[in-house]
């Protein structure tokens, strides 16, 4: 007769943990945590631990002295703290639609008015716009100032004025909404005589010539100016103004 001893050997225990998200340049040490004789990682390494420094799937196979083997794996994802750029403070033309973009993969957004889209539309509403962008690794904030002006002409002229010293519309002068530079305004009577000239946009014609009140009539004006937001461009305008008393 003969005898044989048979016993049950449990499989080796190995647990690399749950799939994990790492932020920025963080590293993670995976430990096989097993007293088995043999370990083999996905790259052929036989060390007890493995240091993770990039995204991917990592696995280890542990084998005991009886040949029983257990395989475990873990997936590591990397994510960076979001960084976005809304751009420099900007000046746009009236009528322009401006789209601010704060997109960052797998991020959430909160704009200054509480909206949560990755883009924000600005339509002729000057002001400061702010967004917080966040993900599991942190958040980043940025802001931008938006302004609008008349790109065709930022200087406008009235067509009637009433120099009767009542404090209302007594002076004929430009209305402007830009950073006006070099400026010249000339006013002529109906015979083509120059009766007023100014190089200061804040100065206007009070309806007199050589100290005397000018007649109620229609007068011709010529205007040149530069918009300092668009250096090198000179604007010329001309038209008529009616003097009423």
XYZ file of C-alpha atoms in Angstrom:
245
model
C 0.000 0.000 0.000
C 1.007 3.605 -0.341
C -0.080 6.935 1.152
C 0.009 10.530 0.016
C -0.642 13.710 1.935
C -2.777 16.292 0.121
C -3.274 19.810 1.455
C -4.891 22.968 0.140
C -2.606 26.002 -0.301
C -4.360 29.424 -0.430
C -3.431 31.766 -3.205
C -1.006 34.534 -2.292
C -2.667 37.792 -1.210
C -1.768 40.980 -3.048
C -3.688 44.245 -3.200
C -2.360 47.308 -4.998
C -5.408 49.380 -4.015
C -8.117 51.165 -5.940
C -7.560 53.006 -9.171
C -6.065 56.351 -8.259
C -5.831 59.951 -9.470
C -2.541 61.770 -8.933
C -2.076 65.520 -9.249
C 0.656 67.357 -11.104
C 4.066 65.717 -10.482
C 3.072 63.486 -7.549
C 4.423 59.928 -7.314
C 2.935 56.789 -5.792
C 4.782 53.756 -4.380
C 3.016 50.461 -5.111
C 3.800 47.709 -2.604
C 3.161 44.031 -3.376
C 2.987 43.353 0.393
C 3.570 39.628 0.040
C 6.071 37.182 1.533
C 5.993 35.031 -1.566
C 9.216 33.966 -3.179
C 8.663 35.578 -6.539
C 7.176 38.855 -7.772
C 7.011 40.192 -11.295
C 5.748 43.685 -12.259
C 4.377 44.597 -15.666
C 7.819 45.759 -16.824
C 9.630 42.643 -15.596
C 10.878 44.135 -12.332
C 11.128 41.734 -9.371
C 11.300 44.330 -6.604
C 8.864 44.450 -3.693
C 7.764 47.991 -4.619
C 7.249 49.977 -7.779
C 7.291 53.810 -8.018
C 4.663 55.322 -10.334
C 5.456 58.681 -11.973
C 3.250 58.621 -15.071
C -0.244 57.635 -16.115
C -0.927 54.029 -16.968
C -2.000 50.573 -15.777
C 0.375 48.758 -13.420
C 0.251 45.097 -12.387
C 2.167 42.606 -10.309
C 2.102 38.799 -10.344
C 3.109 37.070 -7.112
C 3.977 33.357 -7.006
C 4.563 31.313 -3.872
C 6.854 28.303 -3.357
C 4.146 25.929 -4.560
C 3.558 27.746 -7.804
C 0.290 29.360 -6.735
C -0.014 32.783 -8.378
C -2.131 35.929 -7.887
C -2.260 38.893 -10.246
C -3.472 42.380 -9.300
C -3.494 45.602 -11.235
C -4.222 49.294 -10.702
C -4.867 52.170 -13.101
C -3.245 55.527 -12.343
C -4.487 58.770 -13.891
C -2.735 62.103 -13.750
C -4.413 65.495 -13.669
C -2.896 68.963 -13.447
C -4.197 71.942 -11.531
C -6.044 73.990 -14.175
C -4.389 77.058 -15.656
C -6.399 79.266 -18.015
C -5.859 82.678 -19.583
C -8.730 85.010 -20.460
C -6.327 87.401 -22.187
C -5.282 90.993 -21.716
C -7.690 93.777 -20.851
C -9.266 94.715 -24.182
C -11.133 97.468 -25.995
C -13.754 96.413 -28.548
C -16.071 98.152 -30.986
C -19.743 98.716 -30.214
C -21.652 95.839 -31.785
C -18.877 93.287 -31.252
C -19.776 90.025 -29.558
C -16.919 88.885 -27.323
C -16.624 85.244 -26.212
C -14.409 84.578 -23.195
C -13.053 81.013 -23.147
C -11.978 79.311 -19.921
C -12.057 75.672 -21.105
C -9.889 73.142 -19.298
C -10.426 69.342 -19.528
C -12.584 67.838 -16.762
C -12.948 71.177 -14.968
C -15.875 73.120 -13.521
C -16.423 76.865 -13.915
C -17.983 79.697 -11.921
C -18.142 83.163 -13.488
C -18.752 86.365 -11.555
C -22.504 86.180 -12.248
C -22.740 82.515 -11.172
C -22.897 80.940 -14.640
C -21.086 77.622 -15.024
C -20.307 77.248 -18.741
C -16.741 77.050 -20.044
C -17.425 80.116 -22.232
C -18.955 83.493 -21.429
C -20.528 85.892 -23.901
C -20.035 89.637 -23.493
C -22.208 91.871 -25.654
C -21.602 95.617 -25.364
C -21.470 95.455 -21.569
C -18.203 96.948 -20.322
C -16.846 95.736 -17.017
C -14.559 93.295 -15.253
C -15.189 89.575 -15.816
C -13.882 86.861 -13.481
C -13.866 83.065 -13.555
C -12.814 80.326 -11.116
C -11.803 77.060 -12.815
C -11.432 73.974 -10.612
C -10.846 70.238 -10.765
C -9.839 67.541 -8.287
C -6.329 68.957 -8.096
C -7.204 72.564 -7.238
C -8.473 75.762 -8.804
C -7.254 78.751 -10.772
C -8.759 82.211 -11.154
C -8.411 84.838 -13.852
C -10.107 88.113 -14.728
C -10.243 90.540 -17.623
C -11.557 94.060 -18.173
C -13.653 94.654 -21.290
C -14.598 98.064 -22.673
C -16.361 99.226 -25.838
C -16.169 102.337 -27.988
C -17.306 103.648 -31.337
C -14.758 102.337 -33.836
C -16.124 104.364 -36.744
C -15.898 107.634 -34.866
C -15.605 108.117 -31.144
C -16.303 111.840 -31.593
C -19.796 113.142 -32.330
C -21.010 116.662 -33.022
C -24.430 118.196 -32.300
C -26.248 119.854 -35.202
C -27.887 122.655 -33.170
C -26.807 124.808 -30.240
C -28.399 127.750 -28.415
C -25.889 130.221 -26.941
C -28.444 132.141 -24.860
C -26.599 131.684 -21.548
C -29.263 129.576 -19.925
C -26.721 126.881 -19.102
C -28.167 124.405 -21.607
C -26.409 123.722 -24.905
C -24.701 127.143 -24.840
C -21.440 125.935 -26.401
C -20.871 124.007 -29.602
C -18.221 121.353 -28.922
C -17.531 117.642 -29.506
C -19.042 114.784 -27.550
C -16.467 111.986 -27.315
C -15.973 108.655 -25.589
C -12.372 107.781 -26.359
C -8.827 108.834 -25.613
C -8.641 111.643 -28.163
C -5.195 112.880 -29.111
C -4.247 115.664 -31.512
C -7.358 117.692 -32.229
C -8.330 120.643 -34.440
C -11.770 122.140 -34.963
C -12.549 125.002 -37.375
C -15.853 126.817 -37.900
C -16.692 128.895 -40.976
C -19.543 131.243 -41.746
C -21.558 131.049 -44.972
C -18.959 133.174 -46.813
C -16.174 130.727 -45.900
C -14.620 133.012 -43.292
C -12.895 131.230 -40.390
C -14.661 132.491 -37.259
C -13.473 129.953 -34.654
C -10.570 127.526 -34.234
C -9.519 125.276 -31.340
C -6.919 122.599 -30.705
C -8.403 121.614 -27.335
C -11.271 119.144 -27.493
C -12.675 120.602 -24.271
C -13.026 124.082 -25.788
C -16.082 124.976 -27.837
C -17.569 127.856 -29.772
C -19.792 130.162 -27.739
C -21.489 131.681 -30.797
C -19.428 134.894 -30.926
C -16.894 136.321 -33.383
C -14.522 139.134 -32.460
C -16.512 139.693 -29.295
C -19.877 140.056 -31.028
C -22.780 137.633 -31.116
C -23.008 135.780 -34.399
C -26.270 135.746 -36.310
C -28.711 132.861 -36.176
C -27.640 130.856 -39.160
C -26.067 127.612 -40.328
C -22.288 127.292 -40.004
C -19.809 124.786 -41.447
C -17.339 122.944 -39.243
C -14.260 120.830 -39.999
C -12.729 118.481 -37.459
C -9.578 116.334 -37.321
C -8.493 114.181 -34.385
C -6.529 111.097 -33.429
C -7.723 108.209 -31.307
C -4.810 107.300 -29.026
C -6.155 103.741 -28.787
C -5.440 103.482 -32.534
C -2.156 105.379 -32.911
C -1.206 106.613 -36.351
C -4.792 106.971 -37.615
C -6.199 110.480 -38.167
C -9.938 111.020 -38.469
C -11.538 113.850 -40.473
C -15.132 114.964 -40.048
C -17.200 117.835 -41.427
C -20.770 119.011 -41.144
C -23.175 121.860 -40.377
C -24.433 123.348 -37.148
C -27.376 125.685 -36.706
C -27.082 128.547 -34.241
C -30.379 129.410 -32.528
C -31.052 132.090 -29.934
